[in-house]
mmCIF file of C-alpha atoms in Angstrom:
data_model
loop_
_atom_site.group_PDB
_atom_site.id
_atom_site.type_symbol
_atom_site.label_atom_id
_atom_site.label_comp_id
_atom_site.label_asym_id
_atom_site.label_seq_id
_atom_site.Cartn_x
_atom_site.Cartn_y
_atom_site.Cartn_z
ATOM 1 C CA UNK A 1 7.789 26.448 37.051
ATOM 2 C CA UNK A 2 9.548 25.304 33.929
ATOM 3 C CA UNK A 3 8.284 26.116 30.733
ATOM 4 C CA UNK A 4 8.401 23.710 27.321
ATOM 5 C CA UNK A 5 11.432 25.575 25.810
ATOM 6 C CA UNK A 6 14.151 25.558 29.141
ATOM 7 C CA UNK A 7 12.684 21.992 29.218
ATOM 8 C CA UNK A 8 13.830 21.154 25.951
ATOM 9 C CA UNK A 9 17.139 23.206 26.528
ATOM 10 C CA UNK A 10 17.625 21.059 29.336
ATOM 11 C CA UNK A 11 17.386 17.788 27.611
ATOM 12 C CA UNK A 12 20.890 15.731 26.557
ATOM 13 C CA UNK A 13 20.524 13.559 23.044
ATOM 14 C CA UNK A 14 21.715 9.866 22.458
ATOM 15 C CA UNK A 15 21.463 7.525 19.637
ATOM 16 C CA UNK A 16 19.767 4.013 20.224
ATOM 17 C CA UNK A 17 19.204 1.889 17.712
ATOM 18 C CA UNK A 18 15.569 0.037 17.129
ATOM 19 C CA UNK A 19 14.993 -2.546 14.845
ATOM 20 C CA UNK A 20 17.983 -1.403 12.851
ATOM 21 C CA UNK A 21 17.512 2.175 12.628
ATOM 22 C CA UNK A 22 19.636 4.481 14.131
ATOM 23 C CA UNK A 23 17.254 7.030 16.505
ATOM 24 C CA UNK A 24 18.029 9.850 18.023
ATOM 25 C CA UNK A 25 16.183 9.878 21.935
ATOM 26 C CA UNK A 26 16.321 13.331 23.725
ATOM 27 C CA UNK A 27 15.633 12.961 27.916
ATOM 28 C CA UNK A 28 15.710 15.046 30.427
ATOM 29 C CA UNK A 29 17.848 13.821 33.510
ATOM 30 C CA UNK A 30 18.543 15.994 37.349
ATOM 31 C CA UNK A 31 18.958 14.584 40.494
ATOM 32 C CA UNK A 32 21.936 13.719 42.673
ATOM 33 C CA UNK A 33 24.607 12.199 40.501
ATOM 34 C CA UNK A 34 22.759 12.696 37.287
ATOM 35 C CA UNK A 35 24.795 11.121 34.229
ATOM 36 C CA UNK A 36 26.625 8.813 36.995
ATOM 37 C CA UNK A 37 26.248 4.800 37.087
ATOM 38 C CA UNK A 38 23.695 3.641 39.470
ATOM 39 C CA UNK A 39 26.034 1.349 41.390
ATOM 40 C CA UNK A 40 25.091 0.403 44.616
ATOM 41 C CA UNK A 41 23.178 3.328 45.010
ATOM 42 C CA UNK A 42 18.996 3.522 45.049
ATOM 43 C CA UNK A 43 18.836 3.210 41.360
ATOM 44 C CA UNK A 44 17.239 6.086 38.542
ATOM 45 C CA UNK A 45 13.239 6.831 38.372
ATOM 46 C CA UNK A 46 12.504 6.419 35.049
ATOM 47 C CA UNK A 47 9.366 8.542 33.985
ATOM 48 C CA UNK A 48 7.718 7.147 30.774
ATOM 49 C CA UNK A 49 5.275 9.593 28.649
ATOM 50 C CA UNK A 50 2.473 8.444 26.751
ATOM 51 C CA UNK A 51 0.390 9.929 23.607
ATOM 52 C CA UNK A 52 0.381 12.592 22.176
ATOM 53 C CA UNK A 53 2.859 14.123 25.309
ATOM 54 C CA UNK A 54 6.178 13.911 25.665
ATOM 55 C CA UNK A 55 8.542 14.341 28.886
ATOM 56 C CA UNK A 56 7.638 17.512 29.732
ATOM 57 C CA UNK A 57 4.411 15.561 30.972
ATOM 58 C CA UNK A 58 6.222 15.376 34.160
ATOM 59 C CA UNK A 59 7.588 18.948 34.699
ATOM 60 C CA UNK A 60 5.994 19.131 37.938
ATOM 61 C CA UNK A 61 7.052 15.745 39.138
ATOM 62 C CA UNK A 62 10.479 15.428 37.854
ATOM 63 C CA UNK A 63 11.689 18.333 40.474
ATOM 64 C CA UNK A 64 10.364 17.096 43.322
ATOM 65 C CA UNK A 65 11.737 13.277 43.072
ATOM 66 C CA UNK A 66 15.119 14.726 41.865
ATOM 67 C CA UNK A 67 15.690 16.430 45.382
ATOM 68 C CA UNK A 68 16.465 12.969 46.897
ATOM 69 C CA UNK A 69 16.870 10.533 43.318
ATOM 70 C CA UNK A 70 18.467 10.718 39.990
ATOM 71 C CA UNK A 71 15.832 11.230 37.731
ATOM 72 C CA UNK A 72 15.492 10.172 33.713
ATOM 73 C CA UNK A 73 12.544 11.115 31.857
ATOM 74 C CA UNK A 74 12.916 10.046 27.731
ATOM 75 C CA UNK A 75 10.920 11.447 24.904
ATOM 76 C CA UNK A 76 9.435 7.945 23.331
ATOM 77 C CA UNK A 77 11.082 8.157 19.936
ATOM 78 C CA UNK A 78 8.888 9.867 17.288
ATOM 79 C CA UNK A 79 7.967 12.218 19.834
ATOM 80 C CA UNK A 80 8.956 15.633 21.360
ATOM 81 C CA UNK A 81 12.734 16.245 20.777
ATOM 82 C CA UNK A 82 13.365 12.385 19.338
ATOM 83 C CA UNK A 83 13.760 11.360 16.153
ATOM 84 C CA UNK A 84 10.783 12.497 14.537
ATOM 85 C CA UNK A 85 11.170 11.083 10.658
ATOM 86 C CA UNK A 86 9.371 8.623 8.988
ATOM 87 C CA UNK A 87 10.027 5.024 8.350
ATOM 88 C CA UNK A 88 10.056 3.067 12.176
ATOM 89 C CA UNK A 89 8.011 2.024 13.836
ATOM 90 C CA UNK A 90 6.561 3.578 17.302
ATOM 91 C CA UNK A 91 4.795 0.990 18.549
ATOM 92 C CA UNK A 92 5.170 -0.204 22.224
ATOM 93 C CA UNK A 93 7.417 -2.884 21.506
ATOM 94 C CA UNK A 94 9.649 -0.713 19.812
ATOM 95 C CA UNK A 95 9.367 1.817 22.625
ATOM 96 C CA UNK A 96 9.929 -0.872 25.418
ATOM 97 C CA UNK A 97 13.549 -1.915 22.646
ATOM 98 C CA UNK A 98 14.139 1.864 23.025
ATOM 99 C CA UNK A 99 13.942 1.893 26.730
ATOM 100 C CA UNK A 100 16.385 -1.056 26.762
ATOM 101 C CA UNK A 101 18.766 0.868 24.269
ATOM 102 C CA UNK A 102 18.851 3.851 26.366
ATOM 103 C CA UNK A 103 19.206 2.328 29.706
ATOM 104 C CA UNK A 104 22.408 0.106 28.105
ATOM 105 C CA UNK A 105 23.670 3.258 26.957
ATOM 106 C CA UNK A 106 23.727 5.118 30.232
ATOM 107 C CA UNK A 107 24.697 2.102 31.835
ATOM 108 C CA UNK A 108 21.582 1.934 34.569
ATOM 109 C CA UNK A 109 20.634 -1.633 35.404
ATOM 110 C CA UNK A 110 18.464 -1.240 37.699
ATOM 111 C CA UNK A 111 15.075 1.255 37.923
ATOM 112 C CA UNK A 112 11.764 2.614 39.711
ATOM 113 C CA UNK A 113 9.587 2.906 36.611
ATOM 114 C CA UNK A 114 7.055 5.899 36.305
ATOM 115 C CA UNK A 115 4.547 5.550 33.697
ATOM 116 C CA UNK A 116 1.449 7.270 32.043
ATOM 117 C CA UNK A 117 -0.612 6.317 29.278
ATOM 118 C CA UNK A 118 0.484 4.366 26.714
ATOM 119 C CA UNK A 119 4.155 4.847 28.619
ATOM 120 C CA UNK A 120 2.245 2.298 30.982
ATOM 121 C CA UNK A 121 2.082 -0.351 28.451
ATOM 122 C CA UNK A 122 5.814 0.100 27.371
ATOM 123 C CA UNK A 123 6.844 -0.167 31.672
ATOM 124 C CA UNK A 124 4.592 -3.344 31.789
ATOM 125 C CA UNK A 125 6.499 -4.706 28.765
ATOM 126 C CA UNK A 126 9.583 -3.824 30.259
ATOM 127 C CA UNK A 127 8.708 -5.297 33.334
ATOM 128 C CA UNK A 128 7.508 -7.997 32.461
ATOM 129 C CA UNK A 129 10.683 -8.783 30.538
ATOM 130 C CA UNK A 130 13.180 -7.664 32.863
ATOM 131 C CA UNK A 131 11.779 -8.454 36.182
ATOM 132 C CA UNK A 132 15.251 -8.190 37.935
ATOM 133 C CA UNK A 133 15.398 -4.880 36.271
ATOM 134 C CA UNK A 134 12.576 -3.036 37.841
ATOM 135 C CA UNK A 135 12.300 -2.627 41.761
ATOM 136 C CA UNK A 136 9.341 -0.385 41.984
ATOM 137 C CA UNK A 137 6.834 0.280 39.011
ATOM 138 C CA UNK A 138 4.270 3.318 39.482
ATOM 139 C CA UNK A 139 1.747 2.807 36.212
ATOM 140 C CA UNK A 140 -0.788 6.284 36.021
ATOM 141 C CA UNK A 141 -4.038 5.999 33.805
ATOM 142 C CA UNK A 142 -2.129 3.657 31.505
ATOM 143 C CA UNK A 143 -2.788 1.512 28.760
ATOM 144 C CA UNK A 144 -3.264 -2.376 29.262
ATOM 145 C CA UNK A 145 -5.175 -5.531 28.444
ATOM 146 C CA UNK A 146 -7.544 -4.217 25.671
ATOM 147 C CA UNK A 147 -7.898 -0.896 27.434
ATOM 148 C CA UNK A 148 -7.107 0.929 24.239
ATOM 149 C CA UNK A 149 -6.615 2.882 21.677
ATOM 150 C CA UNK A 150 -9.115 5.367 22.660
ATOM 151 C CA UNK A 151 -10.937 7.166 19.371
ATOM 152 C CA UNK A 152 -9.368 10.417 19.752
ATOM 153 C CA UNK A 153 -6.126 8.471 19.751
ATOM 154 C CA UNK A 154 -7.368 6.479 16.788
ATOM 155 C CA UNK A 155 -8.513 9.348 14.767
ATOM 156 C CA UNK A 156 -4.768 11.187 14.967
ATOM 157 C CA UNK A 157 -4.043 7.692 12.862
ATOM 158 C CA UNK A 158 -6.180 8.642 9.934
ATOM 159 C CA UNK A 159 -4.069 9.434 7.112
ATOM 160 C CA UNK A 160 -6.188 12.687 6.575
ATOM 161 C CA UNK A 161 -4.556 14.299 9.855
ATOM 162 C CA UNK A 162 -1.229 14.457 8.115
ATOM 163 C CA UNK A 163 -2.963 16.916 5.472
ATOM 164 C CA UNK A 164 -4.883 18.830 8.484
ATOM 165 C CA UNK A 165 -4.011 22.496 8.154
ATOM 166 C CA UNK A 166 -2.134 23.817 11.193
ATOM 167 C CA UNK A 167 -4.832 25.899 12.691
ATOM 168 C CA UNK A 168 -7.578 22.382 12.706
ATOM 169 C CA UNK A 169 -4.403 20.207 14.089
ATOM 170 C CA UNK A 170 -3.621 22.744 16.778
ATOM 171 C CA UNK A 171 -7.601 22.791 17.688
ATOM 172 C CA UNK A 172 -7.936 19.539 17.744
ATOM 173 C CA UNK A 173 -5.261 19.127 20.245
ATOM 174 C CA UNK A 174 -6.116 22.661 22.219
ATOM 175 C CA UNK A 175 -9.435 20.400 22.482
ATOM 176 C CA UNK A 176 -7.960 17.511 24.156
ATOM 177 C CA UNK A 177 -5.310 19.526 26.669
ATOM 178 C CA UNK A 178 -7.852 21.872 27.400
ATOM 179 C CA UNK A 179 -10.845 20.128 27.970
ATOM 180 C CA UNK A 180 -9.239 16.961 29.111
ATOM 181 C CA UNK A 181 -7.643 18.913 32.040
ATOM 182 C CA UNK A 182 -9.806 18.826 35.469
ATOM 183 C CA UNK A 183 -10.759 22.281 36.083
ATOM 184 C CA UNK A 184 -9.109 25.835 34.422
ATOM 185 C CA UNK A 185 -6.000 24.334 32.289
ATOM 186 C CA UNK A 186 -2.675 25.557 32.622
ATOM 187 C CA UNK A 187 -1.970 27.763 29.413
ATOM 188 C CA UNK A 188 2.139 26.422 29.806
ATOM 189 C CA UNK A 189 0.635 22.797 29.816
ATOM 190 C CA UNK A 190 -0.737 23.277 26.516
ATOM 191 C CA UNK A 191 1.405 25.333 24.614
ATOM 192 C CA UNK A 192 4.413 22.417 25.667
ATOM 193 C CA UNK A 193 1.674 19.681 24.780
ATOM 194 C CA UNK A 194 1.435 21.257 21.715
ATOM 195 C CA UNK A 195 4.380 22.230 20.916
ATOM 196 C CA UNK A 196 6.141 19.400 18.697
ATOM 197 C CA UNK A 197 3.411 18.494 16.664
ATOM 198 C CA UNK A 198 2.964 22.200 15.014
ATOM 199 C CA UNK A 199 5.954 21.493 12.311
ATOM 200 C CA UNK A 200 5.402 19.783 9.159
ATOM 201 C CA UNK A 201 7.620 16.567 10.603
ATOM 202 C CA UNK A 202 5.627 16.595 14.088
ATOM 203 C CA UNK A 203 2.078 16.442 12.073
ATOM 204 C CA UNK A 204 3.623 13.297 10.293
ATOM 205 C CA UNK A 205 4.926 11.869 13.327
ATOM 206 C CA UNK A 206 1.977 12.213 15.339
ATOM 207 C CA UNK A 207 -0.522 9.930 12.611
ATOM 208 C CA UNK A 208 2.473 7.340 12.459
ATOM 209 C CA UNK A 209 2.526 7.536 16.670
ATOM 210 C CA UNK A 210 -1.058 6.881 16.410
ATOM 211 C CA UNK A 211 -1.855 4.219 14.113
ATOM 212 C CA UNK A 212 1.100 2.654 15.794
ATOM 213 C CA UNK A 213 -0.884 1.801 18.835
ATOM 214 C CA UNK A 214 -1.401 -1.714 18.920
ATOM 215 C CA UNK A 215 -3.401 -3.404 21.362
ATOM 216 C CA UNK A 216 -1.733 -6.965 21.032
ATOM 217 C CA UNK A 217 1.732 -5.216 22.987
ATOM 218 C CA UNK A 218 -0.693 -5.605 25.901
ATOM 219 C CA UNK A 219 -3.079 -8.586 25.797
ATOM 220 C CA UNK A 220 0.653 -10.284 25.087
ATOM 221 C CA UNK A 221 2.065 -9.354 28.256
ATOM 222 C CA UNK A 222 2.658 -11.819 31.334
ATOM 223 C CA UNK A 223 1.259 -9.905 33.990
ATOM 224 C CA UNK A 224 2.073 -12.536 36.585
ATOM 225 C CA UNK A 225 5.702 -12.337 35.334
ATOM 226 C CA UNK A 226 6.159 -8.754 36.654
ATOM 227 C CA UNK A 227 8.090 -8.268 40.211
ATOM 228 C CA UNK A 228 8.017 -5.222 41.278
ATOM 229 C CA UNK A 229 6.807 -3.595 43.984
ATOM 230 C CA UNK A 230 3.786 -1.490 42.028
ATOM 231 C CA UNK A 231 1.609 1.489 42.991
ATOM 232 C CA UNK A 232 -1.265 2.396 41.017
ATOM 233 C CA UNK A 233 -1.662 6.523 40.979
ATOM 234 C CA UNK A 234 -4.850 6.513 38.885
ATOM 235 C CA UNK A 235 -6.766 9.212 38.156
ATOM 236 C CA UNK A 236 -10.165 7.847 39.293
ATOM 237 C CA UNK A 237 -12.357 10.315 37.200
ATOM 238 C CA UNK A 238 -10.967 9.371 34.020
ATOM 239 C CA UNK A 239 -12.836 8.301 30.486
ATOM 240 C CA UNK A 240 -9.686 7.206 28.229
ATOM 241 C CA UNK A 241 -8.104 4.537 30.945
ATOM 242 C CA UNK A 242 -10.847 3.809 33.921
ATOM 243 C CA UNK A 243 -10.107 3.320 37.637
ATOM 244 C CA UNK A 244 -11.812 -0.346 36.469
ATOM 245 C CA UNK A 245 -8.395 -1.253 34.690
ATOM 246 C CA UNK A 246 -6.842 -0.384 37.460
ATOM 247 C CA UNK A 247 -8.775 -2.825 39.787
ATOM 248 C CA UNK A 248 -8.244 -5.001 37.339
ATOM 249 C CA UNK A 249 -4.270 -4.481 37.493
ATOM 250 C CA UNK A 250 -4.547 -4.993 41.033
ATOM 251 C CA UNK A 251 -5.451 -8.477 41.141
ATOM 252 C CA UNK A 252 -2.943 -9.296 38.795
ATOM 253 C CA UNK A 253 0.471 -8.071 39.873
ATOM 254 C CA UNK A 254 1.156 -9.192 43.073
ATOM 255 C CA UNK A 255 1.054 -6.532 46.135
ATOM 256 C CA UNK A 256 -0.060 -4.258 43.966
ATOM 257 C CA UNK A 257 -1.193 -0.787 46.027
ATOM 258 C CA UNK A 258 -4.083 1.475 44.843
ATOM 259 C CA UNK A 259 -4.143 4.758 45.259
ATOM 260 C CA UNK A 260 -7.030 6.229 43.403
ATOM 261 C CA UNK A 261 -6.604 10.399 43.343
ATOM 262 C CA UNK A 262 -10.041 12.500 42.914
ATOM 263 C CA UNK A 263 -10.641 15.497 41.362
ATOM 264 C CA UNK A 264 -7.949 14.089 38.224
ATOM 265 C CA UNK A 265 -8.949 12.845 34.671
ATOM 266 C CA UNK A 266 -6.601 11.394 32.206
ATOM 267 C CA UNK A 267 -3.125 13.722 32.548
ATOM 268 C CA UNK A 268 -3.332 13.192 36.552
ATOM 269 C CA UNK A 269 0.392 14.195 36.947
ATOM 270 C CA UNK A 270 -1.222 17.729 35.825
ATOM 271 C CA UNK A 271 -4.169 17.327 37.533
ATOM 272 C CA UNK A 272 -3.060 16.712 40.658
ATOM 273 C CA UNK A 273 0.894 17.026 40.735
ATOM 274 C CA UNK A 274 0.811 17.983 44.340
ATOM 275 C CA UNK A 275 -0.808 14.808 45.415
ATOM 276 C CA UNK A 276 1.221 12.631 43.146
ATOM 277 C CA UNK A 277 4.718 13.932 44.083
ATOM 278 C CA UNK A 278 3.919 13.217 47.435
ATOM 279 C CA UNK A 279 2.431 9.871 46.606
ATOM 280 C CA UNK A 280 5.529 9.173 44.596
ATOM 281 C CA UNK A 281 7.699 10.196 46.947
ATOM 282 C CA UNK A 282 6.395 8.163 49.817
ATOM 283 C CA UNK A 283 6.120 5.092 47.514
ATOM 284 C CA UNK A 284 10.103 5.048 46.475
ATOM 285 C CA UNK A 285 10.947 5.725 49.966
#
């Protein structure tokens, strides 16, 4: 099992530019013909992180689908090994511009979208947007309608986390890994949760990430616009995003399956990775 720091090594840089800035996205990418263009071929699974992770979210997944499928899983900018400064926004529009920006670079036009949290919101943008663009969209415990932000979420916003002293930040977030993990958590899991928001730039990043989340990106969206074959691997025991939204999310986009998994709160790919590679797997196959 991988821990946060070969992840990290592992990860390649490129610079997309967002509403005229210049930022630097770090993503992780394996699989046959990683780097290569798509072509003909079954195209990339794009795995899409939500807050406060990053890619390493999907350290248990990522392996398994990259046996058979190039695999690309970006840190959303302003988070993990991306740009990390102030002065952009972080919102889901930007991260959906992003996700545009880095797929143009590494010339992929065509994807299976993976996507948890507020990562959900940014695939159903996409989506939505790009409907030739996405042949199979797999949306996990994420964000949509009015679904969020959730208070923890909201109170990482407050301008007093930015002054939090290290030790209350890193409880605070211990807290949420910890206890928001079904049964004994993973020590690995949290340290990489962690991990990037323990420097004075991460702290920073993490209240701008926050306050960034803006429920409009999904009321917005036209749901019945969206193509793609979709799978809904929800975590049915979870608080933050309910098995409710995805019911609801199930009437909406056509075909939709639902594929509730027990025993998994909000970070189901760590809850139950077993059961959702082999979900996934079946799904893009």
């Amino acid at each position: 099992m991988v821990d946060h720091e070969t992840w990290g090594d592992e990860q390649a840089t490129t610079t997309v530019t967002v509403d005229g800035h210049d930022l630097e996205v770090a993503y992780h990418e394996a699989g046959p013909d990683a780097g290569a263009d798509d072509g003909d071929d079954e195209p990339p699974v794009v795995f899409v992180h939500g807050i406060p992770t990053w890619s390493f979210l999907w350290r248990d997944i990522v392996p398994a689908v990259a046996e058979e499928r190039r695999t690309i899983a970006p840190d959303l900018v302003g988070y993990g090994n991306s740009a990390m400064r102030d002065g952009f926004d972080r919102s889901i529009r930007a991260q959906e511009a992003m996700l545009e920006g880095l797929l143009e670079d590494l010339d992929v036009d065509r994807v299976a979208l993976v996507a948890h949290d507020i990562g959900g919101g940014v695939a159903l943008r996409f989506a939505a947007h790009n409907p030739d663009a996405v042949e199979q969209l797999v949306l996990s415990n994420a964000v949509c309608y009015d679904s969020w932000p959730v208070e923890f979420v909201s109170n990482l916003g407050l301008p007093s986390t930015a002054d939090l002293e290290r030790e209350e930040l890193e409880a605070r977030l211990e807290s949420a890994f910890v206890d928001g993990t079904y049964g004994e958590a993973d020590p690995e899991f949290v340290a990489g949760m962690k991990a990037p928001w323990l420097t004075d730039e991460g702290r920073v990043s993490l209240v701008r990430n926050a306050v960034a989340t803006n429920t409009n990106h999904t009321t917005e969206i036209d749901y019945g616009a969206i193509e793609a074959e979709t799978l809904l691997l929800w975590g049915e025991d979870d608080v933050m995003q309910p098995y409710d939204y995805a019911e609801r999310l199930a009437e909406d986009l056509d075909d939709a399956a639902l594929a509730p998994l027990s025993d998994a709160y909000h970070w189901v790919p760590e809850d139950r990775p077993d059961a959702y590679a082999d979900h996934l797997i079946d799904f893009l196959k």
